[in-house]
Coordinates of C-alpha atoms and ligand atoms in Angstrom, one line a residue:
Chain A
X1 CA 121.9 100.7 97.7
X2 CA 124.8 101.4 95.4
X3 CA 128.3 101.6 96.8
X4 CA 129.5 104.3 94.4
X5 CA 127.3 107.4 95.0
X6 CA 127.1 109.8 92.1
X7 CA 125.8 112.9 93.7
X8 CA 127.1 115.9 91.8
X9 CA 126.3 119.2 93.5
X10 CA 124.1 117.6 96.1
X11 CA 123.9 119.5 99.4
X12 CA 122.6 117.3 102.2
X13 CA 121.1 119.6 104.7
X14 CA 121.4 118.5 108.3
X15 CA 119.6 121.2 110.1
X16 CA 116.2 120.4 108.8
X17 CA 114.1 119.4 111.7
X18 CA 113.1 122.8 112.7
X19 CA 109.7 123.9 114.0
X20 CA 108.2 123.4 110.6
X21 CA 110.0 120.2 109.5
X22 CA 111.7 119.3 106.2
X23 CA 110.4 120.8 102.9
X24 CA 110.0 118.0 100.4
X25 CA 108.7 117.6 96.9
X26 CA 107.3 114.2 96.1
X27 CA 106.7 112.5 92.7
X28 CA 104.5 109.5 92.1
X29 CA 104.1 107.6 88.8
X30 CA 103.8 103.9 89.7
X31 CA 100.5 103.2 88.0
X32 CA 97.9 105.4 86.4
X33 CA 98.2 108.5 88.4
X34 CA 100.9 111.2 87.9
X35 CA 101.2 113.0 91.2
X36 CA 103.4 115.8 92.5
X37 CA 103.0 116.9 96.1
X38 CA 104.9 119.4 98.3
X39 CA 105.0 119.0 102.0
X40 CA 106.6 120.9 104.9
X41 CA 106.8 118.7 107.9
X42 CA 103.3 117.3 108.5
X43 CA 101.7 120.1 106.5
X44 CA 100.4 119.6 103.0
X45 CA 101.3 122.5 100.7
X46 CA 100.3 121.2 97.3
X47 CA 99.0 117.9 95.8
X48 CA 98.4 117.8 92.1
X49 CA 97.3 114.6 90.4
X50 CA 96.7 113.8 86.8
X51 CA 94.9 110.5 86.2
X52 CA 94.9 108.4 83.0
X53 CA 92.1 106.2 84.4
X54 CA 89.7 107.3 81.6
X55 CA 92.1 106.0 79.0
X56 CA 92.0 102.5 80.5
X57 CA 88.2 102.1 80.8
X58 CA 87.7 100.5 77.4
X59 CA 90.4 97.9 78.3
X60 CA 88.9 97.1 81.7
X61 CA 92.3 97.4 83.3
X62 CA 95.5 99.5 83.2
X63 CA 97.5 99.1 80.0
X64 CA 101.1 99.8 81.0
X65 CA 102.0 101.4 77.7
X66 CA 99.0 103.7 77.8
X67 CA 99.8 104.7 81.4
X68 CA 103.4 105.4 80.6
X69 CA 102.5 107.6 77.7
X70 CA 100.1 109.5 79.8
X71 CA 102.8 110.0 82.5
X72 CA 105.1 111.6 80.0
X73 CA 102.5 114.0 78.9
X74 CA 101.4 114.9 82.4
X75 CA 104.7 114.9 84.3
X76 CA 105.9 118.5 83.7
X77 CA 102.5 120.2 83.7
X78 CA 101.7 118.5 87.0
X79 CA 105.0 119.5 88.4
X80 CA 104.5 123.1 87.4
X81 CA 101.0 123.2 88.9
X82 CA 102.2 121.8 92.2
X83 CA 105.0 124.4 92.4
X84 CA 102.6 127.2 91.6
X85 CA 100.1 125.9 94.2
X86 CA 102.6 125.5 97.0
X87 CA 104.2 128.9 96.2
X88 CA 107.6 127.9 97.8
X89 CA 111.1 128.7 96.6
X90 CA 112.4 125.4 95.2
X91 CA 115.9 126.4 96.4
X92 CA 114.6 125.9 99.9
X93 CA 113.7 122.3 99.4
X94 CA 115.3 119.8 101.7
X95 CA 114.9 117.0 99.2
X96 CA 113.2 115.4 96.3
X97 CA 111.3 112.2 97.0
X98 CA 110.2 109.8 94.3
X99 CA 108.5 106.5 94.0
X100 CA 111.2 103.9 93.2
X101 CA 108.8 101.0 93.4
X102 CA 106.8 98.8 93.5
X103 CA 104.8 99.5 90.3
X104 CA 104.8 99.3 86.6
X105 CA 108.4 99.7 85.3
X106 CA 107.6 101.9 82.3
X107 CA 105.5 104.2 84.5
X108 CA 108.0 104.4 87.4
X109 CA 110.9 105.5 85.3
X110 CA 109.1 108.6 84.0
X111 CA 108.7 110.0 87.6
X112 CA 112.1 108.8 88.6
X113 CA 113.8 110.5 85.7
X114 CA 112.0 113.7 86.3
X115 CA 112.9 113.6 90.0
X116 CA 116.6 113.1 89.1
X117 CA 116.6 116.0 86.7
X118 CA 115.0 118.2 89.5
X119 CA 117.5 117.0 92.1
X120 CA 120.5 117.6 89.8
X121 CA 119.3 121.0 88.6
X122 CA 118.5 122.2 92.1
X123 CA 121.4 120.6 93.8
X124 CA 119.2 118.7 96.2
X125 CA 119.2 115.3 97.8
X126 CA 117.2 112.5 96.0
X127 CA 115.2 110.0 98.0
X128 CA 113.9 107.0 96.1
X129 CA 111.2 105.6 98.3
X130 CA 108.6 102.8 98.6
X131 CA 105.2 103.5 97.2
X132 CA 103.4 101.3 99.8
X133 CA 105.0 103.2 102.7
X134 CA 103.6 106.3 101.1
X135 CA 100.1 105.0 101.7
X136 CA 100.9 104.8 105.4
X137 CA 102.9 108.0 105.7
X138 CA 100.3 110.1 104.1
X139 CA 98.1 109.9 107.2
X140 CA 100.5 112.2 109.1
X141 CA 99.4 115.0 106.8
X142 CA 95.9 114.7 108.1
X143 CA 96.4 113.6 111.7
X144 CA 99.9 114.4 112.7
X145 CA 102.8 112.1 113.7
X146 CA 102.0 108.4 113.3
X147 CA 101.3 106.4 116.4
X148 CA 103.7 103.6 116.3
X149 CA 103.7 100.7 116.4
X150 CA 100.6 100.3 114.3
X151 CA 99.1 97.8 111.9
X152 CA 98.3 99.2 108.5
X153 CA 95.8 97.7 106.0
X154 CA 96.6 98.8 102.4
X155 CA 93.8 98.0 99.9
X156 CA 93.6 99.2 96.3
X157 CA 93.5 97.7 92.8
X158 CA 97.1 96.7 93.2
X159 CA 97.6 96.2 96.9
X160 CA 96.1 94.1 99.7
X161 CA 98.6 94.1 102.5
X162 CA 98.8 94.1 106.2
X163 CA 101.9 95.9 107.5
X164 CA 103.4 96.1 111.0
X165 CA 104.9 99.6 111.3
X166 CA 107.4 100.0 114.0
X167 CA 109.1 103.1 112.6
X168 CA 107.9 104.6 109.4
X169 CA 111.4 105.3 108.1
X170 CA 113.2 102.1 109.2
X171 CA 111.0 99.4 110.4
X172 CA 108.2 98.1 108.3
X173 CA 107.2 94.4 108.1
X174 CA 104.7 92.8 105.9
X175 CA 102.6 90.4 108.0
X176 CA 100.2 89.4 105.3
X177 CA 99.2 90.0 101.7
X178 CA 97.0 88.6 99.0
X179 CA 98.1 85.3 97.5
X180 CA 96.2 86.0 94.3
X181 CA 94.1 89.0 93.4
X182 CA 94.1 92.4 95.1
X183 CA 90.8 93.5 96.6
X184 CA 90.4 96.3 94.1
X185 CA 91.0 93.8 91.3
X186 CA 88.2 91.6 92.6
X187 CA 85.9 94.6 92.5
X188 CA 86.9 95.3 88.9
X189 CA 86.3 91.7 87.9
X190 CA 82.9 91.4 89.6
X191 CA 81.9 94.7 88.1
X192 CA 82.8 93.4 84.7
X193 CA 80.8 90.2 85.0
X194 CA 77.8 92.3 86.2
X195 CA 78.2 94.6 83.1
X196 CA 79.0 97.5 85.4
X197 CA 81.6 100.2 84.6
X198 CA 85.3 100.3 85.4
X199 CA 86.7 100.9 87.9
X200 CA 84.4 98.6 89.9
X201 CA 84.9 99.9 93.4
X202 CA 82.8 103.0 93.5
X203 CA 79.8 101.6 91.5
X204 CA 79.7 98.3 93.5
X205 CA 79.8 100.3 96.7
X206 CA 76.9 102.5 95.5
X207 CA 74.8 99.6 94.4
X208 CA 75.6 97.6 97.5
X209 CA 73.9 100.3 99.6
X210 CA 70.5 99.2 98.1
X211 CA 71.1 95.5 98.4
X212 CA 71.0 92.9 101.2
X213 CA 74.5 91.9 102.3
X214 CA 73.1 88.6 103.7
X215 CA 71.2 87.6 100.5
X216 CA 74.0 85.3 99.2
X217 CA 76.6 83.7 101.4
X218 CA 79.8 84.1 99.4
X219 CA 83.0 82.4 100.6
X220 CA 85.5 84.2 102.9
X221 CA 89.0 83.4 101.5
X222 CA 91.6 81.9 103.8
X223 CA 89.4 81.9 106.9
X224 CA 89.0 78.1 107.3
X225 CA 90.9 76.6 110.3
X226 CA 93.4 74.8 108.1
X227 CA 94.1 77.9 106.1
X228 CA 94.5 80.0 109.2
X229 CA 97.5 77.9 110.3
X230 CA 99.6 79.0 107.4
X231 CA 97.7 82.1 106.1
X232 CA 96.4 83.7 109.2
X233 CA 97.0 87.3 107.9
X234 CA 96.9 86.6 104.2
X235 CA 94.1 87.2 101.8
X236 CA 92.6 85.5 98.7
X237 CA 89.9 86.9 96.5
X238 CA 90.2 84.7 93.5
X239 CA 87.9 82.1 94.8
X240 CA 85.3 84.8 95.8
X241 CA 85.4 86.2 92.3
X242 CA 84.8 82.7 90.9
X243 CA 82.0 82.0 93.3
X244 CA 80.3 85.3 92.3
X245 CA 80.8 84.4 88.6
X246 CA 79.3 80.9 89.1
X247 CA 76.3 82.2 91.0
X248 CA 75.5 84.9 88.4
X249 CA 76.0 82.3 85.6
X250 CA 73.5 79.9 87.2
X251 CA 70.9 82.6 87.7
X252 CA 71.3 83.7 84.0
X253 CA 71.2 80.1 82.8
X254 CA 68.0 79.4 84.7
X255 CA 66.4 82.5 83.2
X256 CA 66.2 84.4 86.5
X257 CA 66.9 88.1 86.7
X258 CA 70.2 88.7 88.5
X259 CA 69.6 90.8 91.7
X260 CA 72.5 93.1 91.0
X261 CA 72.2 95.1 94.2
X262 CA 72.1 91.9 96.4
X263 CA 75.1 90.4 94.5
X264 CA 77.1 93.7 95.0
X265 CA 76.1 93.9 98.7
X266 CA 76.9 90.2 99.4
X267 CA 80.2 90.3 97.5
X268 CA 81.2 93.5 99.3
X269 CA 80.3 92.1 102.6
X270 CA 82.5 89.0 102.0
X271 CA 85.5 91.3 101.0
X272 CA 85.1 93.7 104.0
X273 CA 84.4 90.9 106.5
X274 CA 87.7 89.2 105.8
X275 CA 89.7 92.5 105.5
X276 CA 88.5 93.8 108.8
X277 CA 88.6 90.6 110.7
X278 CA 92.2 89.9 109.8
X279 CA 93.2 93.5 110.5
X280 CA 91.8 93.4 114.0
X281 CA 93.3 90.0 114.6
X282 CA 96.7 91.2 113.4
X283 CA 96.6 94.2 115.8
X284 CA 95.6 92.1 118.7
X285 CA 98.1 89.4 118.0
X286 CA 100.9 92.0 117.7
X287 CA 99.7 93.9 120.8
X288 CA 99.4 97.3 119.0
X289 CA 96.7 99.8 119.8
X290 CA 96.5 101.7 116.5
X291 CA 95.2 100.6 113.1
X292 CA 95.6 102.6 109.9
X293 CA 93.9 102.1 106.5
X294 CA 95.1 103.4 103.2
X295 CA 94.8 102.8 99.4
X296 CA 91.9 103.5 97.0
X297 CA 89.6 100.9 98.5
X298 CA 89.9 102.7 101.9
X299 CA 87.3 105.1 100.5
X300 CA 84.8 102.2 100.5
X301 CA 81.9 103.0 102.8
X302 CA 81.2 99.4 104.0
X303 CA 84.9 98.8 104.7
X304 CA 85.1 102.0 106.6
X305 CA 82.0 101.4 108.8
X306 CA 82.8 97.8 109.5
X307 CA 86.4 98.6 110.4
X308 CA 85.2 101.4 112.7
X309 CA 82.8 99.0 114.4
X310 CA 85.3 96.2 114.8
X311 CA 88.2 98.3 115.9
X312 CA 86.1 100.1 118.4
X313 CA 84.8 96.9 120.0
X314 CA 88.3 95.6 120.2
X315 CA 89.5 98.8 121.9
X316 CA 91.7 99.9 119.0
X317 CA 92.2 103.4 117.6
X318 CA 91.5 103.7 113.9
X319 CA 93.1 106.3 111.6
X320 CA 92.2 106.9 108.0
X321 CA 93.4 109.7 105.8
X322 CA 90.8 111.7 103.8
X323 CA 89.7 109.8 100.7
X324 CA 91.6 112.3 98.4
X325 CA 94.9 111.2 100.0
X326 CA 94.1 107.4 100.0
X327 CA 94.5 107.1 96.2
X328 CA 97.9 107.4 94.7
X329 CA 99.4 110.9 94.9
X330 CA 102.7 112.8 95.2
X331 CA 102.1 114.1 98.7
X332 CA 102.3 110.6 100.1
X333 CA 105.7 110.2 98.6
X334 CA 106.8 113.6 99.9
X335 CA 105.5 112.5 103.4
X336 CA 107.8 109.5 103.3
X337 CA 110.6 111.9 102.3
X338 CA 110.1 114.0 105.4
X339 CA 110.2 110.9 107.5
X340 CA 113.5 109.5 106.1
X341 CA 115.1 113.0 106.4
X342 CA 114.0 113.3 110.0
X343 CA 115.4 109.9 110.6
X344 CA 118.7 111.1 109.2
X345 CA 118.9 108.5 106.5
X346 CA 121.4 108.9 103.7
X347 CA 120.0 110.2 100.3
X348 CA 119.8 107.8 97.4
X349 CA 122.5 107.7 94.8
X350 CA 121.8 109.5 91.5
X351 CA 122.1 106.2 89.7
X352 CA 119.3 104.3 91.3
X353 CA 116.9 102.5 89.1
X354 CA 113.2 101.7 89.5
X355 CA 112.3 98.4 91.1
X356 CA 108.8 97.0 90.1
X357 CA 108.9 94.5 92.9
X358 CA 110.4 96.6 95.7
X359 CA 109.7 94.8 99.0
X360 CA 107.8 96.9 101.5
X361 CA 110.6 96.5 104.1
X362 CA 112.8 98.6 101.8
X363 CA 111.5 102.1 102.7
X364 CA 114.4 104.0 101.0
X365 CA 116.5 102.7 98.0
Chain B
X1 CA 127.9 131.7 73.8
X2 CA 124.8 129.5 73.5
X3 CA 125.0 126.3 75.6
X4 CA 123.0 123.5 74.1
X5 CA 122.5 120.2 75.9
X6 CA 121.4 117.2 73.9
X7 CA 119.9 114.0 75.2
X8 CA 119.1 111.0 73.2
X9 CA 117.9 107.7 74.6
X10 CA 116.5 106.1 71.5
X11 CA 119.3 103.6 71.5
X12 CA 121.8 103.6 74.4
X13 CA 122.4 106.5 76.8
X14 CA 123.7 109.5 74.8
X15 CA 124.5 113.0 76.0
X16 CA 126.0 115.9 74.0
X17 CA 126.9 119.5 74.9
X18 CA 127.9 122.4 72.7
X19 CA 128.7 126.1 73.2
X20 CA 128.9 126.8 69.5
X21 CA 132.7 126.4 69.4
X22 CA 133.4 123.2 71.3
X23 CA 131.4 120.0 71.6
X24 CA 131.4 117.4 74.4
X25 CA 129.8 114.0 74.2
X26 CA 129.4 110.9 76.3
X27 CA 127.8 107.6 75.5
X28 CA 127.1 104.6 77.7
X29 CA 126.6 101.5 75.7
X30 CA 123.8 100.0 77.7
X31 CA 120.4 99.8 76.3
X32 CA 118.8 98.9 79.6
X33 CA 120.2 101.6 82.0
X34 CA 118.6 104.8 80.8
X35 CA 116.8 105.5 84.0
X36 CA 119.9 104.7 86.1
X37 CA 122.6 106.4 84.1
X38 CA 121.3 109.3 82.1
X39 CA 121.4 111.9 84.9
X40 CA 124.8 110.9 86.1
X41 CA 126.1 111.0 82.5
X42 CA 124.7 114.5 81.8
X43 CA 126.1 115.8 85.2
X44 CA 129.4 114.3 84.1
X45 CA 129.4 116.0 80.7
X46 CA 128.4 119.4 82.2
X47 CA 131.2 119.0 84.8
X48 CA 133.7 118.3 82.0
X49 CA 132.7 121.5 80.2
X50 CA 132.8 123.4 83.5
X51 CA 129.1 124.5 83.6
X52 CA 126.1 123.7 85.7
X53 CA 122.6 122.7 84.5
X54 CA 121.5 126.2 85.3
X55 CA 123.7 127.7 82.6
X56 CA 122.0 125.9 79.7
X57 CA 120.4 128.1 77.1
X58 CA 118.4 125.4 75.3
X59 CA 117.8 121.7 75.3
X60 CA 117.5 119.2 72.4
X61 CA 116.0 115.7 72.9
X62 CA 116.1 112.8 70.5
X63 CA 112.5 111.6 70.2
X64 CA 113.3 108.3 68.6
X65 CA 111.8 106.2 67.2
X66 CA 113.1 103.7 69.7
X67 CA 112.2 101.4 72.6
X68 CA 109.5 103.4 74.4
X69 CA 110.6 103.1 78.0
X70 CA 114.1 104.3 77.4
X71 CA 112.9 107.0 75.0
X72 CA 110.6 108.5 77.7
X73 CA 113.5 108.7 80.2
X74 CA 115.4 111.1 77.9
X75 CA 112.3 113.1 76.9
X76 CA 111.0 113.7 80.4
X77 CA 114.5 114.6 81.6
X78 CA 114.8 117.2 78.9
X79 CA 111.3 118.5 79.5
X80 CA 112.0 118.8 83.2
X81 CA 115.3 120.6 82.8
X82 CA 113.8 123.0 80.3
X83 CA 110.9 123.8 82.6
X84 CA 113.2 124.5 85.5
X85 CA 115.5 126.7 83.5
X86 CA 112.7 128.3 81.5
X87 CA 114.6 127.5 78.4
X88 CA 113.3 126.1 75.1
X89 CA 113.3 122.4 74.4
X90 CA 113.3 121.0 70.8
X91 CA 112.6 117.4 69.8
X92 CA 114.5 115.9 66.9
X93 CA 114.1 112.6 65.2
X94 CA 117.0 110.4 66.3
X95 CA 117.1 109.2 62.6
X96 CA 117.8 112.7 61.5
X97 CA 120.7 112.9 64.0
X98 CA 122.2 109.7 62.6
X99 CA 121.8 111.0 59.0
X100 CA 123.5 114.3 60.1
X101 CA 126.4 112.3 61.6
X102 CA 126.9 110.5 58.2
X103 CA 126.7 113.8 56.3
X104 CA 129.3 115.4 58.5
X105 CA 131.6 112.4 58.7
X106 CA 135.0 112.0 57.0
X107 CA 133.4 110.0 54.3
X108 CA 130.0 111.7 53.6
X109 CA 127.3 110.2 51.3
X110 CA 127.4 110.7 47.6
X111 CA 123.8 109.9 47.0
X112 CA 120.6 108.9 48.8
X113 CA 120.7 106.7 51.8
X114 CA 118.7 105.2 54.7
X115 CA 119.2 105.9 58.4
X116 CA 118.2 103.0 60.6
X117 CA 117.8 102.1 64.3
X118 CA 117.0 98.7 65.8
X119 CA 113.3 98.3 66.4
X120 CA 113.6 94.8 67.8
X121 CA 111.0 92.1 66.9
X122 CA 113.2 91.7 63.7
X123 CA 112.3 95.1 62.5
X124 CA 114.0 98.5 61.9
X125 CA 113.0 102.1 62.4
X126 CA 114.2 103.9 59.3
X127 CA 113.9 107.0 57.2
X128 CA 115.0 107.9 53.7
X129 CA 117.5 110.7 53.2
X130 CA 119.0 112.7 50.4
X131 CA 122.8 113.2 50.0
X132 CA 122.7 116.5 52.0
X133 CA 121.1 114.6 54.9
X134 CA 117.6 116.1 54.5
X135 CA 114.8 113.6 55.0
X136 CA 112.2 112.6 52.4
X137 CA 109.1 111.2 54.0
X138 CA 108.3 110.2 57.6
X139 CA 110.1 107.7 59.8
X140 CA 108.9 104.1 59.3
X141 CA 109.0 100.8 61.0
X142 CA 109.3 97.6 59.0
X143 CA 111.3 94.5 58.5
X144 CA 114.7 95.2 56.9
X145 CA 113.8 93.5 53.6
X146 CA 111.2 96.3 53.0
X147 CA 113.9 99.0 53.1
X148 CA 114.7 100.9 49.8
X149 CA 117.6 99.4 48.0
X150 CA 120.1 102.0 49.4
X151 CA 123.1 102.0 51.7
X152 CA 122.2 102.1 55.4
X153 CA 123.8 104.1 58.2
X154 CA 123.2 104.2 61.9
X155 CA 122.9 101.5 64.7
X156 CA 120.2 99.7 62.8
X157 CA 122.6 98.9 60.0
X158 CA 124.4 96.4 62.3
X159 CA 121.3 94.4 63.3
X160 CA 120.8 92.2 60.3
X161 CA 123.9 90.7 58.8
X162 CA 124.0 90.5 55.1
X163 CA 121.6 92.0 52.6
X164 CA 122.4 95.6 53.3
X165 CA 125.4 97.9 52.6
X166 CA 126.6 99.5 55.9
X167 CA 127.9 103.1 55.6
X168 CA 128.9 105.9 57.9
X169 CA 128.7 105.9 61.8
X170 CA 126.9 103.0 63.5
X171 CA 126.5 104.6 66.9
X172 CA 124.4 107.6 67.8
X173 CA 126.4 110.8 68.7
X174 CA 124.4 113.3 70.7
X175 CA 127.2 115.8 70.3
X176 CA 126.1 116.2 66.7
X177 CA 122.6 116.9 67.9
X178 CA 123.9 119.6 70.3
X179 CA 126.2 121.1 67.7
X180 CA 123.9 121.1 64.7
X181 CA 120.5 121.6 66.4
X182 CA 119.7 124.6 64.2
X183 CA 120.2 122.5 61.1
X184 CA 117.9 119.7 62.1
X185 CA 114.1 119.7 61.6
X186 CA 111.9 120.2 64.7
X187 CA 109.9 116.9 65.2
X188 CA 108.0 118.0 68.4
X189 CA 108.7 116.7 71.8
X190 CA 106.3 113.7 71.7
X191 CA 108.2 110.5 71.2
X192 CA 107.9 109.0 67.7
X193 CA 106.1 105.9 68.9
X194 CA 105.1 104.5 65.4
X195 CA 103.6 101.5 67.1
X196 CA 100.2 101.7 68.8
X197 CA 99.8 100.5 72.4
X198 CA 96.3 99.0 71.8
X199 CA 97.5 95.5 71.0
X200 CA 98.8 95.1 74.5
X201 CA 96.9 93.1 77.2
X202 CA 95.9 95.2 80.2
X203 CA 97.2 94.2 83.6
X204 CA 95.4 94.5 86.8
X205 CA 94.6 98.0 87.8
X206 CA 97.4 99.5 89.9
X207 CA 99.2 96.3 89.5
X208 CA 102.3 95.9 91.5
X209 CA 104.3 92.8 91.0
X210 CA 103.7 90.5 93.9
X211 CA 106.6 89.0 95.7
X212 CA 106.7 85.2 95.0
X213 CA 105.0 83.8 98.1
X214 CA 104.0 80.4 99.3
X215 CA 104.8 78.8 96.0
X216 CA 101.5 80.1 94.5
X217 CA 101.1 81.5 91.1
X218 CA 102.6 84.9 90.3
X219 CA 100.4 87.4 88.5
X220 CA 101.7 88.1 85.0
Ligands
ZN401 ZN1 99.0 102.7 95.6

């Protein structure tokens, strides 16, 4: 937080927690989705997203410069679509929320700059918020106020984290994360070595449905006893990816046809087994009753069913936002905005920067 | 009175404002603080002139060429303000602005010259201009030894010591962009990238930089 606040013409509204809650516009541009959402309290009014994923397919991963160029092209049209869809008077906004990090620097600054222009023009408070917290907060748009404390599992191409959420605006602790690849990244890499399309998550999920998850026993990262001592709630998918690569390589070398569906099912089982086991363990260890899942991989059918099964048998309540809200979007950032306003936190200074490595414990910059 | 706001982030953070009679300008000599300082600076310039952002009649943005990330900060800010105010936004080559500065300076050119900006990697962004400031040809990127044998104006002139004759202003002035917008060619609002992004190596999808943990390797 900067000591010298530059907030020309900013009116900080205090009387915002009415029957309907704060009205917030949220902007997201941390990776390959340009998102603008408008939220009133726990109600979603608009959620427009423009994705540049198609432009990254031939690279097999997000190229930062390609993503940044796409953000610039999509930013204002997406903003205009969201404003038209929500049909609210922008002068009634209680604040502008924007992803301040973590994410790709060149991508983040496009959304941040647009948000600052909006806040300055409208004379509204600016809230630079944490992208990861957005994946948690978005659930309140589907299921109402968050039950806290809860354990949140965030899984996507860029995140694999276990968070302990005491208070969504002020008290978030990372209790575990991947020490190498993110889960979604492992899906992309395995898809590539099986000559499947990018992104890998949806296609592996689809093929896995036709395969045998017990066909091949792939390793479960960081689950051995000596690993659990230091990495009880951490994840590792690099070894799994290598194991799949070696297995496929051996089959090909020996002239056998690779049973793609079985490889997909067995790989997916290994990922979901570890994710769900550690999530349930974390909830029980921290004595919380609620588990929440977010991020693009939360749409995965096996992860969902296995987590439902295991949370139910452990007596835990599971919450998951609809798949359309699990991937990156502006509504999730607006949702964080409503929470920090309700908590009475001070708006961000107009001279904040983007922080590509913003720690999850920093909800508001 | 027509209020014109000019933003240029092709070099450092530059803001200009003109009402047709008077011109205001501000520059922050930091090439790495565009996202942080642009909005505070334009709020400051408007406050000095005694207007709000709602009173702007049109917006001009310098579209480079320049470092991409900083450039996009200026362009998206201009586009957003124009959309909110429902006012026109015009993109202008930052090299044309630099050329115009030289032409309207106290010691204007007597013949052809080159306007140049720093392109890093030991290269310059440059364009070839006539004595009246008009440009011949499109902006280029090359090493400085490939420049035409002419005097060089603009911030790029200072990058490579020796070998070139430095003339005119060597810092960008967005006040000139605001004041003389009608005299400068419309280059469109897409940044003049000049370099393709294809050569770059992709990062992991939705990559977020991991916090250094447990002494293990950090993803690039
Ligand atoms: Zn995300």
